[in-house]
Tab-separated table of C-alpha atoms and ligand atoms in Angstrom:
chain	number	residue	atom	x	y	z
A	194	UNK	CA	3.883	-24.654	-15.880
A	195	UNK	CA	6.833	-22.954	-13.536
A	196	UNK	CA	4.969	-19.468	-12.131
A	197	UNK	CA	6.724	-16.706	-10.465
A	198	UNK	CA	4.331	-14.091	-8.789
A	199	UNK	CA	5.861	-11.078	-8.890
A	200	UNK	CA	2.762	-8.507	-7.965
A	201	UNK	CA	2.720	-8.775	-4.097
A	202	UNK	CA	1.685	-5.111	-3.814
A	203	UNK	CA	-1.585	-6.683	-4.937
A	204	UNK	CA	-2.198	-9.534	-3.120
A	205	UNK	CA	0.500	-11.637	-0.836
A	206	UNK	CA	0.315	-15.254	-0.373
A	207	UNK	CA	-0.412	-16.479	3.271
A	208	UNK	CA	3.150	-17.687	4.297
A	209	UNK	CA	2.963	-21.011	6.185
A	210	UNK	CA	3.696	-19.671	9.784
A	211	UNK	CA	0.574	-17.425	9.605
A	212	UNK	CA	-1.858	-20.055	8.043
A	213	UNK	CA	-0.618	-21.816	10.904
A	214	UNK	CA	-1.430	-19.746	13.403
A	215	UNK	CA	-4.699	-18.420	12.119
A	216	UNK	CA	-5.870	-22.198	11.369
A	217	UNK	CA	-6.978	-23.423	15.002
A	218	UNK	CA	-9.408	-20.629	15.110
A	219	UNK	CA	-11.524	-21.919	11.931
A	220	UNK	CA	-11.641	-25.092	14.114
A	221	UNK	CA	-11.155	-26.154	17.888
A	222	UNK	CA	-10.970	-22.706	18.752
A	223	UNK	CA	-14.207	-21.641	17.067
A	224	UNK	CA	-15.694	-18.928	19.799
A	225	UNK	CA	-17.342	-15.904	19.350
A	226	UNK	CA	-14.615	-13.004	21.251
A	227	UNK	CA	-17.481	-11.647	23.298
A	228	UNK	CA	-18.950	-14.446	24.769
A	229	UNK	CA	-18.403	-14.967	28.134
A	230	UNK	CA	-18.004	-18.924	28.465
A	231	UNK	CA	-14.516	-20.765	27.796
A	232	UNK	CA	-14.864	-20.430	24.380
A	233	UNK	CA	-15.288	-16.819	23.959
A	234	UNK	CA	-12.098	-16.299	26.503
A	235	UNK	CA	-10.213	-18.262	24.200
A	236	UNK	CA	-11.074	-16.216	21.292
A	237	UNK	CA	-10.951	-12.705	23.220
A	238	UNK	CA	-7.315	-13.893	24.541
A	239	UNK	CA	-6.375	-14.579	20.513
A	240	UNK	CA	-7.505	-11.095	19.821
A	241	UNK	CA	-6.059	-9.414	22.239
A	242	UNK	CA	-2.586	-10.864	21.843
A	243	UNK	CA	-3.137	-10.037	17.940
A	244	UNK	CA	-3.820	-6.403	19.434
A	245	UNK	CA	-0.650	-6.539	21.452
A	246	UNK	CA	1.726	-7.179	18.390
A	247	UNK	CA	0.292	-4.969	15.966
A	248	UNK	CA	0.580	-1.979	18.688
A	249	UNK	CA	3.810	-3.300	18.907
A	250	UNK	CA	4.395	-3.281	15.480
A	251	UNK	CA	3.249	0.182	15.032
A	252	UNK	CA	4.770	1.639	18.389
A	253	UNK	CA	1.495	2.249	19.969
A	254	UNK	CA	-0.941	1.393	22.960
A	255	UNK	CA	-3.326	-1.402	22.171
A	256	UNK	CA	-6.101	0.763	23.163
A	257	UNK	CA	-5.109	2.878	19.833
A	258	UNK	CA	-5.586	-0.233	17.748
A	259	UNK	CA	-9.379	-1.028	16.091
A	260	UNK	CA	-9.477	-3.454	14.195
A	261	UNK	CA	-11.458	-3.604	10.344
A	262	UNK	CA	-12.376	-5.705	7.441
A	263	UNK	CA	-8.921	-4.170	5.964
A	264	UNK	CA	-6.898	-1.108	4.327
A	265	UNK	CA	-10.175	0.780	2.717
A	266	UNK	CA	-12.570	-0.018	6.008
A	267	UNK	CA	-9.562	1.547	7.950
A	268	UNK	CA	-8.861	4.901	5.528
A	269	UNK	CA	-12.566	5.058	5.062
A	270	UNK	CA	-12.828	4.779	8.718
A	271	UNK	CA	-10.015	7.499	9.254
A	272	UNK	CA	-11.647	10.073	7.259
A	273	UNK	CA	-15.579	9.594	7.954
A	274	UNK	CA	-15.080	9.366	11.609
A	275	UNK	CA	-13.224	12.237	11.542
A	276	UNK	CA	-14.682	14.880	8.682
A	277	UNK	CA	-17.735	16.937	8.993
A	278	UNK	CA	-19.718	18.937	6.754
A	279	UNK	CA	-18.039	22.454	6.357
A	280	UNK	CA	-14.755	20.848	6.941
A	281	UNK	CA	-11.992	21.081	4.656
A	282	UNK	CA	-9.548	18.179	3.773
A	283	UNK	CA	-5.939	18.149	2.360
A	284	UNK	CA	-5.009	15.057	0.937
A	285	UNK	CA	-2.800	14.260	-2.914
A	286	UNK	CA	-3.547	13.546	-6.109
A	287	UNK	CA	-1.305	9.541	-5.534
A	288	UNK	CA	-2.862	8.163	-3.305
A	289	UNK	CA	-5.358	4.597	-3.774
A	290	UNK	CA	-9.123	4.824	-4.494
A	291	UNK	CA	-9.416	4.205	-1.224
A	292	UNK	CA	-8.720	7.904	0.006
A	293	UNK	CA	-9.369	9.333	-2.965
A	294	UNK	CA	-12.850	8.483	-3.916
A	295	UNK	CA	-13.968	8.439	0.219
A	296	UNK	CA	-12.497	12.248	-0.399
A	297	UNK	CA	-14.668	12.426	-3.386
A	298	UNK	CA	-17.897	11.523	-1.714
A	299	UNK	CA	-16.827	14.174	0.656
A	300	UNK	CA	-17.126	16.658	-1.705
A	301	UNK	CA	-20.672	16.027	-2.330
A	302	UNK	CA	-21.366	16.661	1.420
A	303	UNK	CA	-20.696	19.930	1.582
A	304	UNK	CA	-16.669	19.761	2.257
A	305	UNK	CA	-13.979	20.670	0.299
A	306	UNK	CA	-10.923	19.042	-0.331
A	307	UNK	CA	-7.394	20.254	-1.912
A	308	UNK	CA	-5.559	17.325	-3.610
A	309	UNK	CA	-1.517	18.716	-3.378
A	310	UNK	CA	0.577	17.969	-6.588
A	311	UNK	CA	3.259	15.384	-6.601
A	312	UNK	CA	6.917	16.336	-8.412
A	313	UNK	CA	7.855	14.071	-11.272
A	314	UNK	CA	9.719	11.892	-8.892
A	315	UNK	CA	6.451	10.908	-7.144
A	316	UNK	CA	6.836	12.706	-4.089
A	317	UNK	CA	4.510	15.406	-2.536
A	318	UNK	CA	6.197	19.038	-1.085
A	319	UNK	CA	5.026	19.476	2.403
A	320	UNK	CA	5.141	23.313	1.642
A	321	UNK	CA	2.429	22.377	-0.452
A	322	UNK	CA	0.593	20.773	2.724
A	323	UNK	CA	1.520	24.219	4.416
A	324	UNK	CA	0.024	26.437	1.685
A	325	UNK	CA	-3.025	24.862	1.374
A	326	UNK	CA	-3.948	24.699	5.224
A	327	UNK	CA	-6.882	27.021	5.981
A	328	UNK	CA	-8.674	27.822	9.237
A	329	UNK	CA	-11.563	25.241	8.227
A	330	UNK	CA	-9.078	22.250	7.519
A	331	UNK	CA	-9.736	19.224	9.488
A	332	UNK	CA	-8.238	16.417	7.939
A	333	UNK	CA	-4.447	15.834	6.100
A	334	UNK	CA	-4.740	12.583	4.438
A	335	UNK	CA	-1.628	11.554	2.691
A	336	UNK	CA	-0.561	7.875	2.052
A	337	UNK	CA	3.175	6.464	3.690
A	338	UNK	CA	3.913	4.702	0.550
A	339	UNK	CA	2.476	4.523	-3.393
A	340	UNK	CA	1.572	1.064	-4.588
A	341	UNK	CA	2.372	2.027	-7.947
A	342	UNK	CA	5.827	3.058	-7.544
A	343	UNK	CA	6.415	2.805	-4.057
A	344	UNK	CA	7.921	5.734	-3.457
A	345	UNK	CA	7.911	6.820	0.164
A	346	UNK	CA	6.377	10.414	1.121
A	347	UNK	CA	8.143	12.668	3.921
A	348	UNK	CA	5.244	11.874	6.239
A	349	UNK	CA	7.794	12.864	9.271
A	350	UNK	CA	7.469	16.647	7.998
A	351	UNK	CA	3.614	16.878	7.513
A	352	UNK	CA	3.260	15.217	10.915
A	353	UNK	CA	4.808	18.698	11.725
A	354	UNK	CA	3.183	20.571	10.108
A	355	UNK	CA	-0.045	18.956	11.310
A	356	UNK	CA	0.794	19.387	14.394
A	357	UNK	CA	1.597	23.161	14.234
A	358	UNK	CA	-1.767	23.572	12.567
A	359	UNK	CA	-3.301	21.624	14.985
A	360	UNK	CA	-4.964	19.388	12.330
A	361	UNK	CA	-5.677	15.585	12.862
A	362	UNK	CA	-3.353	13.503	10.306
A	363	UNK	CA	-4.075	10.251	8.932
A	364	UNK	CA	-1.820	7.993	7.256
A	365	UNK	CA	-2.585	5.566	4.352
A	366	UNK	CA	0.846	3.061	5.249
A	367	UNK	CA	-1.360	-0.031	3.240
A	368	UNK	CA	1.840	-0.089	1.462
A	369	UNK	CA	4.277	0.223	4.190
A	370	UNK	CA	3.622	-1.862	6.418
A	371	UNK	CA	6.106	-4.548	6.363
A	372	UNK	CA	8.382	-3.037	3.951
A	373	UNK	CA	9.741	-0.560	6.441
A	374	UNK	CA	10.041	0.449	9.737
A	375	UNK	CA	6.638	2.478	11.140
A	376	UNK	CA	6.272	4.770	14.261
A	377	UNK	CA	3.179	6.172	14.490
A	378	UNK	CA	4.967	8.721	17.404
A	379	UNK	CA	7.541	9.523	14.965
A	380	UNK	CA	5.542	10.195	12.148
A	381	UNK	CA	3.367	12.501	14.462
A	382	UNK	CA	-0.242	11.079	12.872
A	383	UNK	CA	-3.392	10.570	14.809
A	384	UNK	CA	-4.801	7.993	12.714
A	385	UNK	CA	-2.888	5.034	10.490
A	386	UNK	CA	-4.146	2.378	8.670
A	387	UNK	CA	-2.649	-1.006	7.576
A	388	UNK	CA	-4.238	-3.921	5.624
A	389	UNK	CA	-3.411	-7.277	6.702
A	390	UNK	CA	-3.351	-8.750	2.453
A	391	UNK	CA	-0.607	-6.901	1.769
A	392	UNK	CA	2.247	-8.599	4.535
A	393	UNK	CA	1.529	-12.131	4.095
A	394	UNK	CA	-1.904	-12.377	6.367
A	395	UNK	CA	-5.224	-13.345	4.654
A	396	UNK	CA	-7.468	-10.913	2.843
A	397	UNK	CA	-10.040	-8.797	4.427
A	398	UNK	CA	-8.375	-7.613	7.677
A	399	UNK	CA	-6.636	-4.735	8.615
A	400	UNK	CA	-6.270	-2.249	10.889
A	401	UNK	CA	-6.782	1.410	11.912
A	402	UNK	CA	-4.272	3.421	14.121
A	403	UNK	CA	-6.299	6.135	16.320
A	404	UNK	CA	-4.372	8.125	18.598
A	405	UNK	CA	-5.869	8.272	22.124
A	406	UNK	CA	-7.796	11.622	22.521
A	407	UNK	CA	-8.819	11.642	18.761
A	408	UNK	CA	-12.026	11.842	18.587
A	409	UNK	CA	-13.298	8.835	16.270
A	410	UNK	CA	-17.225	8.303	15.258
A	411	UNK	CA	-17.764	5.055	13.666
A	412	UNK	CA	-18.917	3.813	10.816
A	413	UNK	CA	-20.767	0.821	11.295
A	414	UNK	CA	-22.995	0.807	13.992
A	415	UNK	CA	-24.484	-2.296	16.655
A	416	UNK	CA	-22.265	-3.748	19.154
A	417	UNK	CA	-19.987	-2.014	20.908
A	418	UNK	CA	-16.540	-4.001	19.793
A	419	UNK	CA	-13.550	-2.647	19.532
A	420	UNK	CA	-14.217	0.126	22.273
A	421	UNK	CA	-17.328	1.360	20.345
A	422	UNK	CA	-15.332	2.072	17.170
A	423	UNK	CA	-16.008	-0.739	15.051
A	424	UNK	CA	-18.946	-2.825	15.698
A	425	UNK	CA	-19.485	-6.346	14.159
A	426	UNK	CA	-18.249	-9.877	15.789
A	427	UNK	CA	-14.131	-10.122	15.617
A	428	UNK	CA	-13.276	-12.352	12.227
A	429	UNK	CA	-10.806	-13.784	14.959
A	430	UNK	CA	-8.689	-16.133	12.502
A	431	UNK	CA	-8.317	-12.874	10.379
A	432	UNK	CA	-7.338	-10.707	13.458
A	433	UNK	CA	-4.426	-13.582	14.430
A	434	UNK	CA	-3.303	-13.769	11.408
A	435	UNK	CA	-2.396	-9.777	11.131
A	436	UNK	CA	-1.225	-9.949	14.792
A	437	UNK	CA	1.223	-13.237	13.470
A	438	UNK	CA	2.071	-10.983	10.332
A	439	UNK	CA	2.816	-7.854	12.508
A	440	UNK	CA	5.540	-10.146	14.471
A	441	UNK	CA	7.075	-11.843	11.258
A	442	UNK	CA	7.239	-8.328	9.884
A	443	UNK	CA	8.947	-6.870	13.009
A	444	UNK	CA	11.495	-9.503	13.269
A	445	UNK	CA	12.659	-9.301	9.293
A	446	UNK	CA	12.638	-5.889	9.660
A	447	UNK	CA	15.133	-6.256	12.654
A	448	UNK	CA	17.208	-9.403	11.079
A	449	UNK	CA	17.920	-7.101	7.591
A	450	UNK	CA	15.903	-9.261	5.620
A	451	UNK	CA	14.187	-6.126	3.659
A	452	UNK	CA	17.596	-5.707	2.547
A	453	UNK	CA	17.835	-9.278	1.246
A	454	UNK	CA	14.451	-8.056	-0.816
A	455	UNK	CA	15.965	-4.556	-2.338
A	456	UNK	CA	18.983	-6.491	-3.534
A	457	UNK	CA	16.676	-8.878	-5.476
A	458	UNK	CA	14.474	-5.893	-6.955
A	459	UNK	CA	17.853	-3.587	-7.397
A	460	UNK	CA	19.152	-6.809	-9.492
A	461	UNK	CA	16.055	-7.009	-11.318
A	462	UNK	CA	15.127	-3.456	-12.365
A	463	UNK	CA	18.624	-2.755	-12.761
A	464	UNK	CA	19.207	-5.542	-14.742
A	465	UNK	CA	16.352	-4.808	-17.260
A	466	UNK	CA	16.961	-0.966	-17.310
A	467	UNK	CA	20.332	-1.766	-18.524
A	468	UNK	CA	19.664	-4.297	-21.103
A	469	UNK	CA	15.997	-3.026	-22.844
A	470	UNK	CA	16.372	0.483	-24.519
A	471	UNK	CA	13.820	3.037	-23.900
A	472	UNK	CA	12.982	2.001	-20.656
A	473	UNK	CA	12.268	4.257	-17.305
A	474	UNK	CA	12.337	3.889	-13.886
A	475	UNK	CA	9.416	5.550	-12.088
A	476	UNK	CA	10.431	7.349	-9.168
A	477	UNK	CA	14.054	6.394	-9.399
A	478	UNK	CA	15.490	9.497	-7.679
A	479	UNK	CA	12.801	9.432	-4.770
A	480	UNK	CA	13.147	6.789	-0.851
A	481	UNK	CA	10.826	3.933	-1.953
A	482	UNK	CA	10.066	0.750	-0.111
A	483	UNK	CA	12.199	-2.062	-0.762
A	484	UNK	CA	10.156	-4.464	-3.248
A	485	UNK	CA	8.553	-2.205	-5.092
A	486	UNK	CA	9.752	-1.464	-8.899
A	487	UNK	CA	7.337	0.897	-11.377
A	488	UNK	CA	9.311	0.800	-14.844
A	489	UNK	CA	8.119	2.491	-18.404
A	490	UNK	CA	8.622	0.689	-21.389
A	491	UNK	CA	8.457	2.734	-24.190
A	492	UNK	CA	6.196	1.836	-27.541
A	493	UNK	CA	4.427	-0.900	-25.141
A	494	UNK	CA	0.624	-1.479	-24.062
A	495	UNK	CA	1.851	-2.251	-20.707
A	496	UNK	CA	-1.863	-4.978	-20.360
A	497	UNK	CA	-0.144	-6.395	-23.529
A	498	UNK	CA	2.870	-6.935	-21.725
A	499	UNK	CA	1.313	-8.034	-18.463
A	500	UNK	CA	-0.931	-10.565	-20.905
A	501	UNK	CA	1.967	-12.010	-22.812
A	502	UNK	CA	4.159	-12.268	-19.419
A	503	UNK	CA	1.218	-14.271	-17.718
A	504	UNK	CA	1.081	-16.342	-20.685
A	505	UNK	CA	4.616	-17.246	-20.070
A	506	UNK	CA	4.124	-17.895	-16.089
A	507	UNK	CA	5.200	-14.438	-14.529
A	508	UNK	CA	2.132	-12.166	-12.932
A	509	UNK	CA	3.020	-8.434	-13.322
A	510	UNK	CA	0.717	-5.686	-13.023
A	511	UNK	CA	0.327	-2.415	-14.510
A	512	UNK	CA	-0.027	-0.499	-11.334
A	513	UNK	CA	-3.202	-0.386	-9.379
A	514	UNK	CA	-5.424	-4.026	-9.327
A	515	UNK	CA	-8.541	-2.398	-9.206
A	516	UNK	CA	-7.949	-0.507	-12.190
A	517	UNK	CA	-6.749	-3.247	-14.529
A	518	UNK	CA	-9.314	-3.659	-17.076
A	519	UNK	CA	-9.370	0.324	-17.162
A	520	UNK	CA	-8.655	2.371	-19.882
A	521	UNK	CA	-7.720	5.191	-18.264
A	522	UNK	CA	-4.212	5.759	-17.681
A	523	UNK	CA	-2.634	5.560	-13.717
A	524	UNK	CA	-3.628	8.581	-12.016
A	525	UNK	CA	-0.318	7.956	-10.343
A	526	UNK	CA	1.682	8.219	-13.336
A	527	UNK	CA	0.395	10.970	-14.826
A	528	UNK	CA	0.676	13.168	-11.911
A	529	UNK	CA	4.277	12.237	-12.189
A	530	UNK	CA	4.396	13.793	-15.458
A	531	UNK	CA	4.160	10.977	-17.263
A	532	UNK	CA	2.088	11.319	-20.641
A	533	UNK	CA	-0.724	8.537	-20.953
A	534	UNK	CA	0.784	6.800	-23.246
A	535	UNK	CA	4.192	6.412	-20.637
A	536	UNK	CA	2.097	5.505	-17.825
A	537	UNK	CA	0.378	2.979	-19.898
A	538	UNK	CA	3.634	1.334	-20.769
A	539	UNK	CA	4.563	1.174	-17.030
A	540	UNK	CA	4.516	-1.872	-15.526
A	541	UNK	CA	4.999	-2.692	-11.719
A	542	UNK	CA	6.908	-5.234	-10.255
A	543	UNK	CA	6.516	-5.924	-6.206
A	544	UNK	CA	8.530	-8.371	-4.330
A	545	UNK	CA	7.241	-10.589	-1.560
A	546	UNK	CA	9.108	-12.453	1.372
A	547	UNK	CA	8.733	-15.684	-1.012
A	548	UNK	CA	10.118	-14.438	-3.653
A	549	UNK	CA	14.065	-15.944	-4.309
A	550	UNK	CA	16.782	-15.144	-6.901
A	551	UNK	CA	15.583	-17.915	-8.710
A	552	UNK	CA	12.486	-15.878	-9.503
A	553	UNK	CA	13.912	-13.049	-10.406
A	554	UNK	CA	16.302	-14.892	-13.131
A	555	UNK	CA	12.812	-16.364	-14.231
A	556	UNK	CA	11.744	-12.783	-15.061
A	557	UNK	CA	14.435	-11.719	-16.235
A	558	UNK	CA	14.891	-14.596	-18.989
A	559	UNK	CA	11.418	-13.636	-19.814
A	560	UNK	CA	11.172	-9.738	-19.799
A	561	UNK	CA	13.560	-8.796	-22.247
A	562	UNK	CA	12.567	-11.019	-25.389
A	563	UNK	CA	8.962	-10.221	-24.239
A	564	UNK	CA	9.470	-6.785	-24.831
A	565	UNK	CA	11.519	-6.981	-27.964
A	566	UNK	CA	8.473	-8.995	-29.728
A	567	UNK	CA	5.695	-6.852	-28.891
A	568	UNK	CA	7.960	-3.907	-30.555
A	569	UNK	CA	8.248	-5.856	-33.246
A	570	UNK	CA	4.799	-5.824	-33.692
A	571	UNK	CA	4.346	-2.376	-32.630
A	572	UNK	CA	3.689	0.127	-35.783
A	573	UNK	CA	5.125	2.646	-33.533
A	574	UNK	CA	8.528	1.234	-32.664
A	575	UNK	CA	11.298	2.933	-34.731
A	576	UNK	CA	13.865	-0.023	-34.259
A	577	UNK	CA	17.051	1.842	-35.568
A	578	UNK	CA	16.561	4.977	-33.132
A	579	UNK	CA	14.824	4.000	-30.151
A	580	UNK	CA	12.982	7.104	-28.504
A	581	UNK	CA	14.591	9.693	-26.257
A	582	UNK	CA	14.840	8.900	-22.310
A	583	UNK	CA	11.328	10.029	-21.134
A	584	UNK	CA	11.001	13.539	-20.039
A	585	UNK	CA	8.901	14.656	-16.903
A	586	UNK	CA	8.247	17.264	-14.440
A	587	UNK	CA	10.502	16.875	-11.466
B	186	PLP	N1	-4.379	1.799	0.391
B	186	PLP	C1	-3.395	1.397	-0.421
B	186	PLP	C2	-2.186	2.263	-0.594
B	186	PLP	C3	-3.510	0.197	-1.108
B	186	PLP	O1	-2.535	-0.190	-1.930
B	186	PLP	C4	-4.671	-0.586	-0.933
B	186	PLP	C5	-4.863	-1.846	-1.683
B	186	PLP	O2	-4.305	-2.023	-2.742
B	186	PLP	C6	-5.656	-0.139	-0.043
B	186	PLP	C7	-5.477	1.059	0.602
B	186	PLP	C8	-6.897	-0.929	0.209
B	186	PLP	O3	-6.621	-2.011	1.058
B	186	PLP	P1	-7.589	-3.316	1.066
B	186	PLP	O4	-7.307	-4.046	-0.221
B	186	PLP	O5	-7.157	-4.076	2.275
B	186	PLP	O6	-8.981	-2.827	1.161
């Protein structure tokens, strides 16, 4: 059966170059990074060319650059090693379980957090940052990009105001990376974290940004890799396969390429906006990454529609992976202003670097006939006066 894999905000595949590179290091080049014989050199140098390119990538120092076991190590890492009891923490009511239940577990330790509204075009208002700083906040925690929508948050203007306030800033880019351009001295953060699964390196690496001078107290505790920050042996193939990523990232980024990827996704969200009725796009008005497309269907089970478009070869998602199975709507959406039964009907699509025109033809032969027999099932669907464009909060 032909497949197209459109849900790369997910998962990404490994692309060839990276397998590649990470493959010697599962084999001839099998050393532990902190031994002190041949082998171990060979593995340290992997590592710290790895380190080299993602600093590079992110327009840092390698010293700034620790290493983890991927995007929720790193945010966890960001806001644990940084938050005390008595501490307050702004963050927003978008961003992945990642911050949002490591803010939640805050709460039971005697912190407080304020989680800032988004406007029904996804984004948050950094006067909202502003109002809710207080003499006891430590921590602004705000994600670079959603992986529901992908709509891109004015991180450049918190940074600001964090550093006016003179409060560390950490930045969820999971979602970013890859898809756009990051400067960790523009944005003006202290701490950043990226996840290696998400640009085309393996699962379960990633990597945490932490500005020299911030003071960092780590999470897991025994050796003293990655400067005392992150202890545990280096899963070196992982590590060279984010530093490959980082480059391949840096250099499509530079060639235009995420151009080549927002012409595919315009074609395809534009395509079925135009020809299914009642249909939404998330976030439409608002900068979003370039692969990333969050559209409401109306009268549609969006699982039912991911279920029936599997069935037929295409993988969609309905927003977050770790939620599917849920029944609770996307937090995402309805902070948007969606209504449950809108952000139910949502369904993402996210581009990867594999993905060719070919692909998106395949889903678009598929989507709209899709659609028009689950409303014919649907008891809800008045066929001869489809509903009214979807109404939200801006
Ligand atoms: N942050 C965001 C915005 C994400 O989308 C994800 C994963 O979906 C994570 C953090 C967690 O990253 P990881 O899957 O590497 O733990």
């Amino acid at each position: 059966m032909h497949r197209v894999y459109l849900d790369n905000n997910a998962t990404t595949p490994v692309l060839p170059e990276i397998l590649a590179a990470m493959q010697p290091y599962f084999g001839e080049r099998f050393g532990n990074a902190s031994s002190i014989h041949h082998h171990g050199q060979e593995a340290r140098a992997a590592v710290e060319r790895a380190r080299q390119s993602v600093a590079m990538f992110l327009g840092c120092a390698t010293s700034e650059i620790v290493f983890t076991s991927g995007g929720t190590e790193a945010d966890n890492l960001a806001i644990f090693g940084v938050v005390q009891p008595g501490d307050h923490v702004i963050s927003s009511q978008i961003e992945h379980h990642a911050v949002l239940n490591s803010c939640r577990q805050l709460e039971g330790s005697d912190c407080e957090v304020t989680y800032v509204p988004v406007g029904g075009q996804g984004r948050v208002d950094p006067d909202d940052i502003r109002r809710a700083l207080r003499p006891s906040t430590r921590l602004i925690t705000i994600m670079m990009a959603n992986n529901e929508t992908g709509v891109l948050q004015p991180l450049e203007e918190i940074g600001r105001i964090a550093a006016e306030a003179g409060v560390c800033f950490h930045a969820d880019a999971v979602q970013a990376a890859g898809k756009v351009p990051i400067d960790v001295r523009r944005i003006g953060c202290h701490l950043l974290s990226i996840s290696g699964h998400k640009m085309h390196a393996p699962q379960g690496v990633g990597a945490l940004y932490v500005k020299k001078g911030t003071g960092l107290r780590p999470m897991v505790h025994g050796g003293r890799h990655e400067r005392a920050r992150r202890a545990g042996t280096e899963n070196v193939p992982g590590i060279v396969a984010l530093g490959r990523a980082a480059e391949l990232s840096r250099q499509a980024l530079t060639r235009g390429e995420n151009e080549r990827m927002a012409a595919l996704r315009d074609r395809l969200e534009q395509t079925i906006l135009s020809q299914i009725e009642g249909t939404n796009l998330n976030g439409s008005a608002a900068p979003r990454v370039p692969n990333t497309s969050s559209i409401a269907f109306d009268c549609i089970e969006g699982e039912a529609l991911v279920i029936a478009l599997d069935l037929k070869g295409l993988a969609v998602s309905t927003g977050a992976a770790c939620s599917s199975g849920a029944i609770e709507p996307s937090h995402v959406l309805t902070a948007m202003g969606l209504s449950a039964e809108q952000a139910r009907g949502s369904l993402r699509f996210s581009l990867g670097k594999q993905n060719t025109g070919d692909d998106v033809d395949f889903a678009l032969s598929l989507v709209p006939p899709t659609v028009a027999r689950l409303r014919e099932l649907s008891p809800v669907y008045n066929r001869t006066a489809p509903s009214p464009r979807l109404s939200r909060r801006m």
